[in-house]
Steps between C-alpha positions, in 0.01 A plus 500: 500500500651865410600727757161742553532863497486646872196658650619837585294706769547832643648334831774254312586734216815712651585163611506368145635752271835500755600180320876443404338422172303701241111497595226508238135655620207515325230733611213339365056478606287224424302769289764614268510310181876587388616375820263159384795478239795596691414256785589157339831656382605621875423135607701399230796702574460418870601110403779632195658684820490270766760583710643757294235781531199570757196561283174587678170655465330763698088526454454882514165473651655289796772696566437900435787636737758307242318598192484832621873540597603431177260719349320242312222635279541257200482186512621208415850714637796222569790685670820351485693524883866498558653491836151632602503783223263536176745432206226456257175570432250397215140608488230245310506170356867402316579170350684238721904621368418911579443351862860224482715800335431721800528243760834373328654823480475505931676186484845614337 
C-alpha cells in the first residue's frame, strides 16, 4: 500500500512543515472541483516520495487559522516548505511533473 498523504490540521501543521525534508501541502475543500483533480496526484506524490519528501493536505474549511496565515484565497494552493519556509507556491490544478519539478528542486 503507498505511503498516504498526511492530514494536516491547524494544531500539527508548524509541527509538520519543520521537516528536515521538503513538505508538499495542498489546501484543498471537498467543494472545490480543481482540487477534485489535484487530489489523486498529491496522493500519488505522497507514495513517489516516501521517505524523501513530506507531502500533506490541509482541508481549508477544517483548519481556517492555517489557511488564513498563509493568506490562502485560491484554492487548490500547494506551497512548497523548506526548513519550515515557503519555497514555492502554485495556485490551481497542474499536471503531476509541475508538482515533482518543484519538489525535486528542494531536494538538491
Amino acid at each position: 500500500m503507498a505511503n498516504k498523504a498526511i492530514e494536516i490540521t491547524d494544531s500539527n501543521f508548524d509541527e509538520i512543515i519543520n521537516s528536515d525534508k521538503p513538505v508538499l501541502v495542498d489546501f484543498w475543500a471537498e467543494w472545490c472541483g480543481p482540487c477534485r483533480m489535484v487530489g489523486p496526484i498529491v496522493e500519488e506524490l505522497a507514495g513517489d516520495y516516501e521517505g524523501k519528501a513530506v507531502i500533506g493536505k490541509v482541508d481549508v474549511d477544517a483548519n481556517p487559522q492555517t489557511s488564513a496565515k498563509f493568506g490562502i484565497r485560491s484554492i487548490p494552493t500547494l506551497l512548497v516548505f523548506k526548513n519550515g519556509e515557503v519555497v514555492d507556491k502554485q495556485v490551481g490544478a497542474v499536471p503531476k511533473n509541475v508538482l515533482a519539478q518543484k519538489l525535486d528542486a528542494q531536494m538538491a
